[in-house]
Coordinates of C-alpha atoms in Angstrom, one line a residue:
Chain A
X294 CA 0.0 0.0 0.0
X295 CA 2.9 2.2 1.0
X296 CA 4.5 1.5 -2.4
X297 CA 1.5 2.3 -4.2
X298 CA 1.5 5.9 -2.5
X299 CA 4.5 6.9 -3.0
X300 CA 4.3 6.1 -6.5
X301 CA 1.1 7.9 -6.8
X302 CA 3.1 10.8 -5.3
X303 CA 6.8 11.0 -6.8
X304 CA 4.3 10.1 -10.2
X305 CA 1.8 13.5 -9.4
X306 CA 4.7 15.3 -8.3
X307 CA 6.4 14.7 -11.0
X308 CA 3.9 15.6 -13.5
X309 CA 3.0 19.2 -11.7
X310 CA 6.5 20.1 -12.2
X311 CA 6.3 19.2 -15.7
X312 CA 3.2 20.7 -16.6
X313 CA 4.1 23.6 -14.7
X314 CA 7.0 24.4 -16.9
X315 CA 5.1 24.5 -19.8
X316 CA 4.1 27.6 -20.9
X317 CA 1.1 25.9 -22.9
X318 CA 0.0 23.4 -20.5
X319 CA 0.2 25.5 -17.3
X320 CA 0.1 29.5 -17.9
X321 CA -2.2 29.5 -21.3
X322 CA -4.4 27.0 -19.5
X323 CA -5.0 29.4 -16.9
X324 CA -5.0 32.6 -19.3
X325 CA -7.4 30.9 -21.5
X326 CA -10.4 30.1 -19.5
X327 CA -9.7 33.8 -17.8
X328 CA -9.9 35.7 -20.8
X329 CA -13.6 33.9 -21.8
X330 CA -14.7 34.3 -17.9
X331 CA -13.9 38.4 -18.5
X332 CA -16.1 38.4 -21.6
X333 CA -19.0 36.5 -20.0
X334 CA -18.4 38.2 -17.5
X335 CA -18.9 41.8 -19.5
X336 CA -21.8 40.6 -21.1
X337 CA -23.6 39.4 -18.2
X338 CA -22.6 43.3 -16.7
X339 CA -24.6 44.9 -18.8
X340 CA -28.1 43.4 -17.3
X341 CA -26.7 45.0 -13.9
X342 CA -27.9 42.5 -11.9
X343 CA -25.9 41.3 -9.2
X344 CA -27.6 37.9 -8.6
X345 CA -26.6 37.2 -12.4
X346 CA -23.2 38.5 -11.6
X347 CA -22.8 35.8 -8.8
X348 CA -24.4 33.0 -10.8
X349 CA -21.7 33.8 -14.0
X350 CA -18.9 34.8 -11.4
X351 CA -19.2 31.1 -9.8
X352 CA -19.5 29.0 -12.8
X353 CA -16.7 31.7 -14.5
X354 CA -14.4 30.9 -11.7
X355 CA -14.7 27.1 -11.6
X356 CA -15.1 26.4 -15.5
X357 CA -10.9 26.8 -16.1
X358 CA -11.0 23.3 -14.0
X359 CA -12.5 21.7 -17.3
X360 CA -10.1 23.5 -20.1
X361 CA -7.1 22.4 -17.7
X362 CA -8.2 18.7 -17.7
X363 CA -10.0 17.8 -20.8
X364 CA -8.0 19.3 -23.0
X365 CA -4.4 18.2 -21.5
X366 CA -6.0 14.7 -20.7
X367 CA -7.0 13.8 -23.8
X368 CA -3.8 14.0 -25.8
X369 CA -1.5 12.0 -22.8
X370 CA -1.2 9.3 -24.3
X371 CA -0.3 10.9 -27.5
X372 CA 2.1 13.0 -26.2
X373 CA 3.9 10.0 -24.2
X374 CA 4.1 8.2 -27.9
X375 CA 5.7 11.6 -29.3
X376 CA 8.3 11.6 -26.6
X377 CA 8.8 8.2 -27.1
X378 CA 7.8 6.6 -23.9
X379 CA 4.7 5.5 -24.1
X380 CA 6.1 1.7 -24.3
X381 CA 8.3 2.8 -21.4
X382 CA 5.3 3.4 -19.6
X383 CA 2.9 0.5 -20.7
X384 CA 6.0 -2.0 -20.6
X385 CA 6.7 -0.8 -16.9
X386 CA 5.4 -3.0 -13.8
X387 CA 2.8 -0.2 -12.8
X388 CA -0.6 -0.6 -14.4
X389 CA -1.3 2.3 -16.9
X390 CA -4.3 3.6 -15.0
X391 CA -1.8 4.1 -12.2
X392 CA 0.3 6.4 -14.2
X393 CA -2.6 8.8 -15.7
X394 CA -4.4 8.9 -13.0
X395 CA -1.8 11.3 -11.1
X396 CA -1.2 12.4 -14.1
X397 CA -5.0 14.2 -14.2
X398 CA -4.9 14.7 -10.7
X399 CA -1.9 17.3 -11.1
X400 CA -3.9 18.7 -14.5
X401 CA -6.5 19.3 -12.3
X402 CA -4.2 21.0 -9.7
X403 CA -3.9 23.2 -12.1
X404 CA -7.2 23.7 -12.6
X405 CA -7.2 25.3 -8.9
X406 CA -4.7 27.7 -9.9
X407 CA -7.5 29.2 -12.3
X408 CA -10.3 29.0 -9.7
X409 CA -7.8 30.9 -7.4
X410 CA -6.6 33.3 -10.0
X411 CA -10.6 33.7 -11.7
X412 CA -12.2 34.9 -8.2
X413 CA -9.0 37.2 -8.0
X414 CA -9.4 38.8 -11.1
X415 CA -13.2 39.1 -10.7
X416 CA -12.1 40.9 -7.4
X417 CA -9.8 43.2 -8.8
X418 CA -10.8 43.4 -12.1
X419 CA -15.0 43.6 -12.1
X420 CA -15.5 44.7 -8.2
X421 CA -17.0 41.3 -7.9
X422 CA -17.1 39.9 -4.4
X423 CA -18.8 36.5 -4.6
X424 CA -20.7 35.4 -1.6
X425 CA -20.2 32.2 -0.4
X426 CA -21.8 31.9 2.3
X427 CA -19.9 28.6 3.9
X428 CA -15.9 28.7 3.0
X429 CA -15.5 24.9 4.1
X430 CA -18.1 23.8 1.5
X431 CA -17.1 25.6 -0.9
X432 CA -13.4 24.2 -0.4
X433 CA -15.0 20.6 -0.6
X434 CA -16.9 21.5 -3.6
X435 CA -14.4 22.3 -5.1
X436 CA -12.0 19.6 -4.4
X437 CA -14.7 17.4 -5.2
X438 CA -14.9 18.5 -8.6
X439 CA -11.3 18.9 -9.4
X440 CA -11.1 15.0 -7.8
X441 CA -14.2 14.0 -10.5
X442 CA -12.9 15.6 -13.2
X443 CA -9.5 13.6 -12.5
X444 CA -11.5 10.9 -13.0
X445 CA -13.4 11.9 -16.1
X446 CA -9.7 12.8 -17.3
X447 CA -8.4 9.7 -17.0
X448 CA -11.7 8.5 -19.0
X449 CA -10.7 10.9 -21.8
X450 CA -7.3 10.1 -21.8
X451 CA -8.0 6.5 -22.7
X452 CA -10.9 6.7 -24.6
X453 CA -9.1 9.2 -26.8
X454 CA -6.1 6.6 -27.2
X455 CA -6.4 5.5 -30.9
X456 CA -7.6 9.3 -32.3
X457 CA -3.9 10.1 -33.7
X458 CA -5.2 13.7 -33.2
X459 CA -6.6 13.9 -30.1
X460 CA -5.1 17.0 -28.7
X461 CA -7.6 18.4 -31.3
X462 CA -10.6 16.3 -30.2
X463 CA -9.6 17.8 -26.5
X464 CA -9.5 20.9 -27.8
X465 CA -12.6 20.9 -29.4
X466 CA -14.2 19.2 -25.8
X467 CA -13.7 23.1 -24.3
X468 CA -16.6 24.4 -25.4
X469 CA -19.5 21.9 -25.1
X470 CA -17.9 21.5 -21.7
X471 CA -18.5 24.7 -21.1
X472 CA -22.0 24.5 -22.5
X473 CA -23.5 21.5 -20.6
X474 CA -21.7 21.9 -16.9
X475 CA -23.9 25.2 -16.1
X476 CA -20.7 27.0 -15.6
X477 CA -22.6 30.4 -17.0
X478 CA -25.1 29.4 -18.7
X479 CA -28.2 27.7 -16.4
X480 CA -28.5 23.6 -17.4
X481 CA -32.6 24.5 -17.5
X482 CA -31.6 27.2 -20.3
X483 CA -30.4 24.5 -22.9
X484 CA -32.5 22.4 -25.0
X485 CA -34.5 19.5 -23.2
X486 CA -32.7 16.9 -24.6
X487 CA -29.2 18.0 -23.7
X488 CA -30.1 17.4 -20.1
X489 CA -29.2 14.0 -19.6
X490 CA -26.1 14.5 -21.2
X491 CA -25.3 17.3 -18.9
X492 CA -26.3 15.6 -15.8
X493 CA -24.1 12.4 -16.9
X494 CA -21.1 14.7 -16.3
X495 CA -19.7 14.7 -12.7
X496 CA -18.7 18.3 -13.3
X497 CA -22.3 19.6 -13.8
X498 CA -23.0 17.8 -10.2
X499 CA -19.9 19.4 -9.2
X500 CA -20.9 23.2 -9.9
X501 CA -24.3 22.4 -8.5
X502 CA -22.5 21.7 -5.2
X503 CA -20.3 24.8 -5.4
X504 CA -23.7 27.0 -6.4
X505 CA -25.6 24.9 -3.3
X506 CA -22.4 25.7 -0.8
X507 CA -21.8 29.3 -1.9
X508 CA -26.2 30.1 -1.4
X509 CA -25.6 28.4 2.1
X510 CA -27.4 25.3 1.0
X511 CA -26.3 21.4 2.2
X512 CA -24.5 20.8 -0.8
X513 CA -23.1 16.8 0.4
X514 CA -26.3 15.0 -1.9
X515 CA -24.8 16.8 -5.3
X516 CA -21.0 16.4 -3.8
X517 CA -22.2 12.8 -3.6
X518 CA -23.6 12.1 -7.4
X519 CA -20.5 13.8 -8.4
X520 CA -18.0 11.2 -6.7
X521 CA -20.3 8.5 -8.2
X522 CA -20.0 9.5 -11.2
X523 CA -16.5 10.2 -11.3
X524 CA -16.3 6.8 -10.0
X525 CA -17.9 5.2 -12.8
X526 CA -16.0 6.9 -15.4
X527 CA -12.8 6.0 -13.7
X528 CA -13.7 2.4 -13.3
X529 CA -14.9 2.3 -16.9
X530 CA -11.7 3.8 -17.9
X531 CA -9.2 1.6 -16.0
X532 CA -10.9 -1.3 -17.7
X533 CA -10.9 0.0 -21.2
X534 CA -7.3 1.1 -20.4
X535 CA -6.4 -2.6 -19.8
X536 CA -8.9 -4.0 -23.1
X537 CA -6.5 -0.9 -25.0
X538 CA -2.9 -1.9 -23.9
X539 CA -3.6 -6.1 -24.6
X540 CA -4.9 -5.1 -27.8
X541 CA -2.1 -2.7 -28.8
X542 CA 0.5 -5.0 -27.7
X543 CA -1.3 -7.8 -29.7
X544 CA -1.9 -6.0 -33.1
X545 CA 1.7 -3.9 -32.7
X546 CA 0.0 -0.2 -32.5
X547 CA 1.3 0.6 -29.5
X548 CA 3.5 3.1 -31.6
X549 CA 0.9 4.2 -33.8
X550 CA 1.6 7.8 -34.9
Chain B
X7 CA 5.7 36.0 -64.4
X8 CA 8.1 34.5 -61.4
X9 CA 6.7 37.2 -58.8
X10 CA 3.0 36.0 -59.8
X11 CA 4.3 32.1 -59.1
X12 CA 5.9 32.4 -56.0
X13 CA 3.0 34.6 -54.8
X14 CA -0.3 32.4 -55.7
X15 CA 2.0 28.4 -56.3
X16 CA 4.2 29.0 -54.0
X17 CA 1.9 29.8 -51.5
X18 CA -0.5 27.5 -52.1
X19 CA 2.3 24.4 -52.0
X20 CA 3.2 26.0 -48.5
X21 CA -0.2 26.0 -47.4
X22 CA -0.9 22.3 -48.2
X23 CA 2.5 21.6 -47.1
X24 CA 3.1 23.3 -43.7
X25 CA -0.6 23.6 -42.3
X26 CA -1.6 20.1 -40.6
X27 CA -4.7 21.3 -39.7
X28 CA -6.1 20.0 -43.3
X29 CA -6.1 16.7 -42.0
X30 CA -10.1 16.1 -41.5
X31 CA -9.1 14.5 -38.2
X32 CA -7.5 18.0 -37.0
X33 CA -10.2 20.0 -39.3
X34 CA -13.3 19.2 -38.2
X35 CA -12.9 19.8 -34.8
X36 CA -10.8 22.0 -34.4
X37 CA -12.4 24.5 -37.1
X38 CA -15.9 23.3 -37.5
X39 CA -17.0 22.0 -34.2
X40 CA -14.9 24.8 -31.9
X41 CA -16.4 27.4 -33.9
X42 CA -20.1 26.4 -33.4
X43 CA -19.7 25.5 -30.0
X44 CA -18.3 29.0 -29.2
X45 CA -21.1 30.3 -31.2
X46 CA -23.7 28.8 -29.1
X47 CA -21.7 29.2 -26.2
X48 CA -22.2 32.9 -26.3
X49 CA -25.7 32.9 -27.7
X50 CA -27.1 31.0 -24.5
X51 CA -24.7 32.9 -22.7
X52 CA -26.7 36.2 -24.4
X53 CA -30.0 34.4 -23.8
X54 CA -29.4 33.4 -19.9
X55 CA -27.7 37.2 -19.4
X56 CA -30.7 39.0 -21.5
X57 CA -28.6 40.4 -23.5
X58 CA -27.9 41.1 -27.6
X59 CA -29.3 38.9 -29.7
X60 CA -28.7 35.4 -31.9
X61 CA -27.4 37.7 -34.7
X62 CA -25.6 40.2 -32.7
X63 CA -23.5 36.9 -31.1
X64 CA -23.4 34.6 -34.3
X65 CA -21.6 37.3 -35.8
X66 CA -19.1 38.4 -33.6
X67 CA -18.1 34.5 -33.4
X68 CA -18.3 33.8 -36.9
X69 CA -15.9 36.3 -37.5
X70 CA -13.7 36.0 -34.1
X71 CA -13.1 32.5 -35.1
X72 CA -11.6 32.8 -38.1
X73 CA -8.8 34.4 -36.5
X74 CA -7.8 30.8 -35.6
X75 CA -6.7 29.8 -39.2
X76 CA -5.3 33.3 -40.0
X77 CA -2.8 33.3 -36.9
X78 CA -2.5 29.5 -36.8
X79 CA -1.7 28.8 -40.5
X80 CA 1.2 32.2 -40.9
X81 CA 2.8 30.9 -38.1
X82 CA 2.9 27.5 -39.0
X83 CA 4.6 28.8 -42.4
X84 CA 7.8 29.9 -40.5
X85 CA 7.8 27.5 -37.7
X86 CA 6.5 24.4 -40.2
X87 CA 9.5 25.5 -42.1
X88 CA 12.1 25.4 -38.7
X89 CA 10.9 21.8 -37.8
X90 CA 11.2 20.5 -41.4
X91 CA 15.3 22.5 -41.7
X92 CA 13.7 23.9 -45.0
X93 CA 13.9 27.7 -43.5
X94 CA 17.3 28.5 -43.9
X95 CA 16.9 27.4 -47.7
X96 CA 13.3 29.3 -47.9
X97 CA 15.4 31.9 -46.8
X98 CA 18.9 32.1 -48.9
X99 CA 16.7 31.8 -52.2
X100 CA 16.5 35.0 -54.4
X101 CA 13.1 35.3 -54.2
X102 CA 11.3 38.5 -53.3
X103 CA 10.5 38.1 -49.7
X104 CA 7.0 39.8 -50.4
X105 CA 5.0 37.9 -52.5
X106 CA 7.1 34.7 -51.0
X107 CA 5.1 35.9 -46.8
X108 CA 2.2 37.2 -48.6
X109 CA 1.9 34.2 -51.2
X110 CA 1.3 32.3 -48.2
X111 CA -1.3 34.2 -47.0
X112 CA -3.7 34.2 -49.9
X113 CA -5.0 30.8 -48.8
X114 CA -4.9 31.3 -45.2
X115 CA -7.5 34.5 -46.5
X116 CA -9.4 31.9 -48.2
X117 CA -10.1 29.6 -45.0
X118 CA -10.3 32.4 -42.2
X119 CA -13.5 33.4 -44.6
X120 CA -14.8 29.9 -44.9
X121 CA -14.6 29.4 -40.7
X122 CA -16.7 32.9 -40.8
X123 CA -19.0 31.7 -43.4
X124 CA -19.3 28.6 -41.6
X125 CA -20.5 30.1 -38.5
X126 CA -23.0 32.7 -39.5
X127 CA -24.8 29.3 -41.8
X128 CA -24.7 27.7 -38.7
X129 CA -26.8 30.5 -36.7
X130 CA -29.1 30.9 -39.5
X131 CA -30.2 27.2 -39.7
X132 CA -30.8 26.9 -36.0
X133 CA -30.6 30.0 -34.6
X134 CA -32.6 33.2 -34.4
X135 CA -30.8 34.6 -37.3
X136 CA -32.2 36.1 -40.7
X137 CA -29.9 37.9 -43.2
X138 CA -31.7 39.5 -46.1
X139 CA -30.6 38.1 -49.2
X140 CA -29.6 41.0 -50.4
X141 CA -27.3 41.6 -47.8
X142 CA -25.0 38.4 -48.6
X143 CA -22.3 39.8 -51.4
X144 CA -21.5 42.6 -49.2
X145 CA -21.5 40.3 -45.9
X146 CA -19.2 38.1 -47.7
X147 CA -16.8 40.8 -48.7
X148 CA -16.8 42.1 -45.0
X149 CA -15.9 38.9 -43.8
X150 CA -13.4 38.3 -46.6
X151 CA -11.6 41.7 -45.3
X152 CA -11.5 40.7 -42.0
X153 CA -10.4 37.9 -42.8
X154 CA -7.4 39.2 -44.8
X155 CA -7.4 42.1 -41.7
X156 CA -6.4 39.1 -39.3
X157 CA -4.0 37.7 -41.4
X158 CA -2.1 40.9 -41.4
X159 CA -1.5 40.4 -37.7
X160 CA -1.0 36.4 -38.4
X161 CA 2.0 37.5 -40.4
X162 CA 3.3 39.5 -37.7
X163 CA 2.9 36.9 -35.3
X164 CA 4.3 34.4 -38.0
X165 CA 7.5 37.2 -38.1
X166 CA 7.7 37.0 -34.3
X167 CA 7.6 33.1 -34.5
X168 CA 10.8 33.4 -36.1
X169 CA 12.6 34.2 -32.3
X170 CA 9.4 33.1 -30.3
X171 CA 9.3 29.1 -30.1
X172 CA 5.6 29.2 -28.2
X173 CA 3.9 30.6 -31.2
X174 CA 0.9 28.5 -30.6
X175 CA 0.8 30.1 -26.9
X176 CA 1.3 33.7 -28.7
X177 CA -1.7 32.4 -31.1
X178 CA -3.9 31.6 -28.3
X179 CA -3.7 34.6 -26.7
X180 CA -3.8 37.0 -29.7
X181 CA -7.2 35.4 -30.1
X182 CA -8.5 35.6 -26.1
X183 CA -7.4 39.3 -26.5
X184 CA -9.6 40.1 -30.2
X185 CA -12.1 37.9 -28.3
X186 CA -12.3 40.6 -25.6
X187 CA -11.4 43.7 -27.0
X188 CA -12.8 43.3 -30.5
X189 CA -16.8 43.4 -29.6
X190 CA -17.3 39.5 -30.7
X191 CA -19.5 39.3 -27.7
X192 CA -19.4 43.1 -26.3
X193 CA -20.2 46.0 -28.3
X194 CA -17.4 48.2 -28.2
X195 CA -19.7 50.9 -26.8
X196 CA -20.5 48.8 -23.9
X197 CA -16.8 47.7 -23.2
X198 CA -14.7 50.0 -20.3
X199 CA -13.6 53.2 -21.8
X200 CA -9.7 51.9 -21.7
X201 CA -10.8 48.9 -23.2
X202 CA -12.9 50.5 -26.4
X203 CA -9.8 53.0 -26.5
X204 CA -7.5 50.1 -28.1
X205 CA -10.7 48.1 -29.9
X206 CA -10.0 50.0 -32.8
X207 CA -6.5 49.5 -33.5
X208 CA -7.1 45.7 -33.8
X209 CA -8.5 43.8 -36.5
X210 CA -11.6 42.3 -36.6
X211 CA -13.2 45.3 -34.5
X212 CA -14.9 47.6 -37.8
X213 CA -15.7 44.0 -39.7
X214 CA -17.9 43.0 -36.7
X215 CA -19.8 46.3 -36.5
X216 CA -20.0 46.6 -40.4
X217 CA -21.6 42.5 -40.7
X218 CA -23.5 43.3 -37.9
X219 CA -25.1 46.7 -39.8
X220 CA -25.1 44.9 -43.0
X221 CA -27.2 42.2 -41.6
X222 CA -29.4 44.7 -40.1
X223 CA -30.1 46.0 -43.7
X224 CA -27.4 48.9 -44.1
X225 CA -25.6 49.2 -47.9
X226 CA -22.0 48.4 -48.1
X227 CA -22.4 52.3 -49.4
X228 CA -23.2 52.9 -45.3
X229 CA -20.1 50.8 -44.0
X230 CA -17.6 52.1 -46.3
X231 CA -15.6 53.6 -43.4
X232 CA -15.6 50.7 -41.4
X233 CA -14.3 48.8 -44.2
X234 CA -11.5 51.6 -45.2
X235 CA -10.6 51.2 -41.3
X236 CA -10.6 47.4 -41.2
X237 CA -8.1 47.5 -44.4
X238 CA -6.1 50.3 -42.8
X239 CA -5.3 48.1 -39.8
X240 CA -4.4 45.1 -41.4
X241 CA -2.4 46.4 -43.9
X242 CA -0.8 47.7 -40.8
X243 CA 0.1 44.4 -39.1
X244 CA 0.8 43.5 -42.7
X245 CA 3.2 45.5 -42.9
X246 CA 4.5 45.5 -39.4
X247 CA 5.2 41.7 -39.8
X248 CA 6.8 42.2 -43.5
X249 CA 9.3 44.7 -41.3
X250 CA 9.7 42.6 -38.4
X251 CA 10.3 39.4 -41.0
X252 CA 13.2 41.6 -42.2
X253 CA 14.7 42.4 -39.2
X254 CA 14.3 39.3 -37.5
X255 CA 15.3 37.1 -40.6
X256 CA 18.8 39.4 -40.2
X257 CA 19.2 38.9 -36.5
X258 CA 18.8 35.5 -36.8
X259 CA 21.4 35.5 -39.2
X260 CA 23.6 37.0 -37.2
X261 CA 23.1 35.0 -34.5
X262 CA 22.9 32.0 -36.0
X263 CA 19.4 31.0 -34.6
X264 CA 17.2 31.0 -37.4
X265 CA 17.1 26.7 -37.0
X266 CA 17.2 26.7 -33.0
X267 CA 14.2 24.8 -32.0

């Protein structure tokens, strides 16, 4: 157990220091989301309504989380088989789900370095104070969803395995993300049909919980469907990882490119 | 004769050659997908917040996202040309360095328009959007010119790409900034006053407010001056990036960096 801990660690560790070096991985992916929260942010101004202004300022500062995983996490694996190790990796003793999964977990460390740096520049930038009306929740909510979207990271990142192009499927992930969570716009405001595709997402649980703990509401029930949820996808994904690596060591794709 | 070939072949074969994003793989996400889902991004965005309208936010997209191609596809001309050790023999041949840069950007034109033209079909099969059919050669013109507009500052960028490795950071956030400061989603009126005060030395800013009056029924006659403004700017970065491809080309001479990756 010990082993498998500090492997997780010296593994997440690792891979923060990494993606924090990268000027595309760690300060465009907090620029990025920043720069679309300032223009939702301007438009949703102009009604002059500070109830809208808290609704888009919470979903503003928490939707960088999901550009910081889903667009990283899908291309892993590729860009382990452009640096040449992704047999290194699959050939090693550690199961591969072992390897991403810190892996996500530090993308979506980064993803707190956007929530952090959003509610700053809402602060400073739009005289936006956000009431949140119970710190520790918020905190958990938060944690909860940048644990879930790990998961759901991990999902993407082998799911996305045999697209030789998935940094461009990631890529293209960023918006209907940003669409179906209820980061800014209301789930209730989208098309009927869209709902239970939005509600399959842990991170549309996970903003419910951050709206629930910042109006002072018990948010532990949607904190709860969010870990679920996060759970299945991870489970799903650890065993399609394992069905993926036999059959790329079987058919010789492992180095596909 | 040779001028004409370089310019319109030449930049044609560099396109195909150095812009991966043709691969449908890379293509249809990346500049079919993104561009919708921004689109309707901001419209329910508009809807939730009350504010604007399908047209007003179909627009500003269409035409915001096209910057993707325009600063994506001159950069990848220089730095395509660093990763494949063709630059240094791009750049000792005789040819005229301005139709060989601007050559290249005739097709990058071409595509920044069909993103635009993309998006504002999109929003009028299933959004609120009508455009009167009479408005559509003069919408397409205004979207060609900011098309070429934007890649006037790709060039730059491309020029800048020559000592800056992280172009497609430097891409990235050329297009947050037009995003924010070009009235895609805010009209320039509405933006803070320091904000509005640089709107207008960017491209894309008059080509959003002259599609958005055209498709509200006003003559190209009535946007003339928006137009004359959108050329004037990017035949400023234009030539900006002509300049800075110069200076840079000779520095990295001199320093022997033009291959350093």
């Amino acid at each position: 157990m010990s082993q498998v801990l500090r492997q997780q660690l010296v593994c997440y560790r690792l891979q923060l220091k990494v993606i924090s070096t990268s000027w595309f991985d760690g300060a465009l992916a907090v620029f990025f989301p920043l720069m679309f929260a300032t223009a939702t942010l301007l438009v949703y101004q102009q009604q002059g309504d500070p109830e809208a202004m808290q609704f888009a300022g919470l979903g503003a500062a928490v939707m960088g989380m999901w550009t910081c995983q889903g667009v990283i996490a899908s291309s892993l694996l590729a860009r382990e088989r452009w640096a040449g190790t992704l047999e290194l990796v699959v050939a090693a003793p550690t199961p591969l789900g072992r390897v991403l999964v810190p892996t996500t977990l530090a993308l979506s460390t980064i993803g707190l370095y956007t929530v952090v740096a959003t509610i700053l520049w809402e602060r400073w930038v739009f005289g936006l104070e956000l009431r949140i009306e119970s710190w520790p929740l918020f905190v958990i909510s938060v944690l909860a969803s940048a644990l879930t979207l790990a998961q759901f990271g991990f999902f993407l990142a082998v799911t996305a395995v045999r697209y030789r192009s998935s940094w461009s499927l990631g890529a293209a992930l960023e918006y209907p993300g940003w669409l179906l969570c209820g980061f800014v716009i209301p789930v209730s405001a989208l098309p009927d049909w869209l709902h239970p595709l939005s509600w399959s997402i842990p991170t549309t649980w996970a903003m419910e919980a951050v709206r629930s703990s910042a109006a002072g509401v018990s948010p532990w029930r949607e904190i709860l469907i969010c870990l679920a949820i996060g759970t299945v996808y991870a489970v799903v994904a650890s065993y399609l990882g394992r069905q993926l690596v036999d059959s790329a060591r079987r058919h010789a794709t492992l180095a596909l490119t | 004769m040779t001028t004409l070939r370089i310019l319109f072949i030449g930049g044609l074969m560099s396109y195909r050659a150095m812009f991966n994003w043709l691969s449908p793989w890379i293509l249809v996400p990346s500049l079919i997908v993104s561009p919708i889902c921004q689109i309707l991004l901001f419209a329910y965005i508009g809807r939730s917040a009350g504010v604007g309208s399908d047209e007003f936010y179909v627009i500003g997209n269409a035409l915001n996202y096209a910057v993707i191609p325009c600063l994506f596809a001159m950069s990848a001309t220089i730095e395509g040309e660093r990763e494949g050790r063709t630059l240094s023999v791009v750049l000792t041949t005789p040819a005229a360095r301005i139709p060989l840069f601007l050559g290249r950007a005739v097709p990058v034109i071409v595509n920044g328009w069909a993103v635009a033209l993309v998006g504002v079909l999109f929003g009028l099969l299933v959004l609120d959007v009508h455009i009167p059919a009479g408005a559509w050669p003069s919408l397409l013109l205004v979207i060609a010119v900011s098309s070429a507009a934007c890649t006037g500052l790709g060039l730059a960028m491309g020029a800048v790409a020559l000592r800056v490795r992280e172009s497609a950071v430097l891409g990235n956030v050329l297009f947050c900034l037009l995003l924010v400061f070009s009235g895609s989603n805010i009209a320039v009126d509405d933006l803070p006053s320091w904000m509005a005060a640089v709107s207008p030395w960017l491209p894309l800013t008059h080509a959003i407010e002259a599609a958005r009056d055209i498709a509200n029924g006003a003559a190209l006659g009535d946007v003339a001056g928006l137009v004359g403004r959108e050329i004037a700017v990017g035949a400023m970065y234009a030539t900006l990036g002509l300049l800075l491809l110069r200076w840079l080309e000779q520095q990295s001479r001199a320093h022997a960096t033009l291959e350093r990756v």
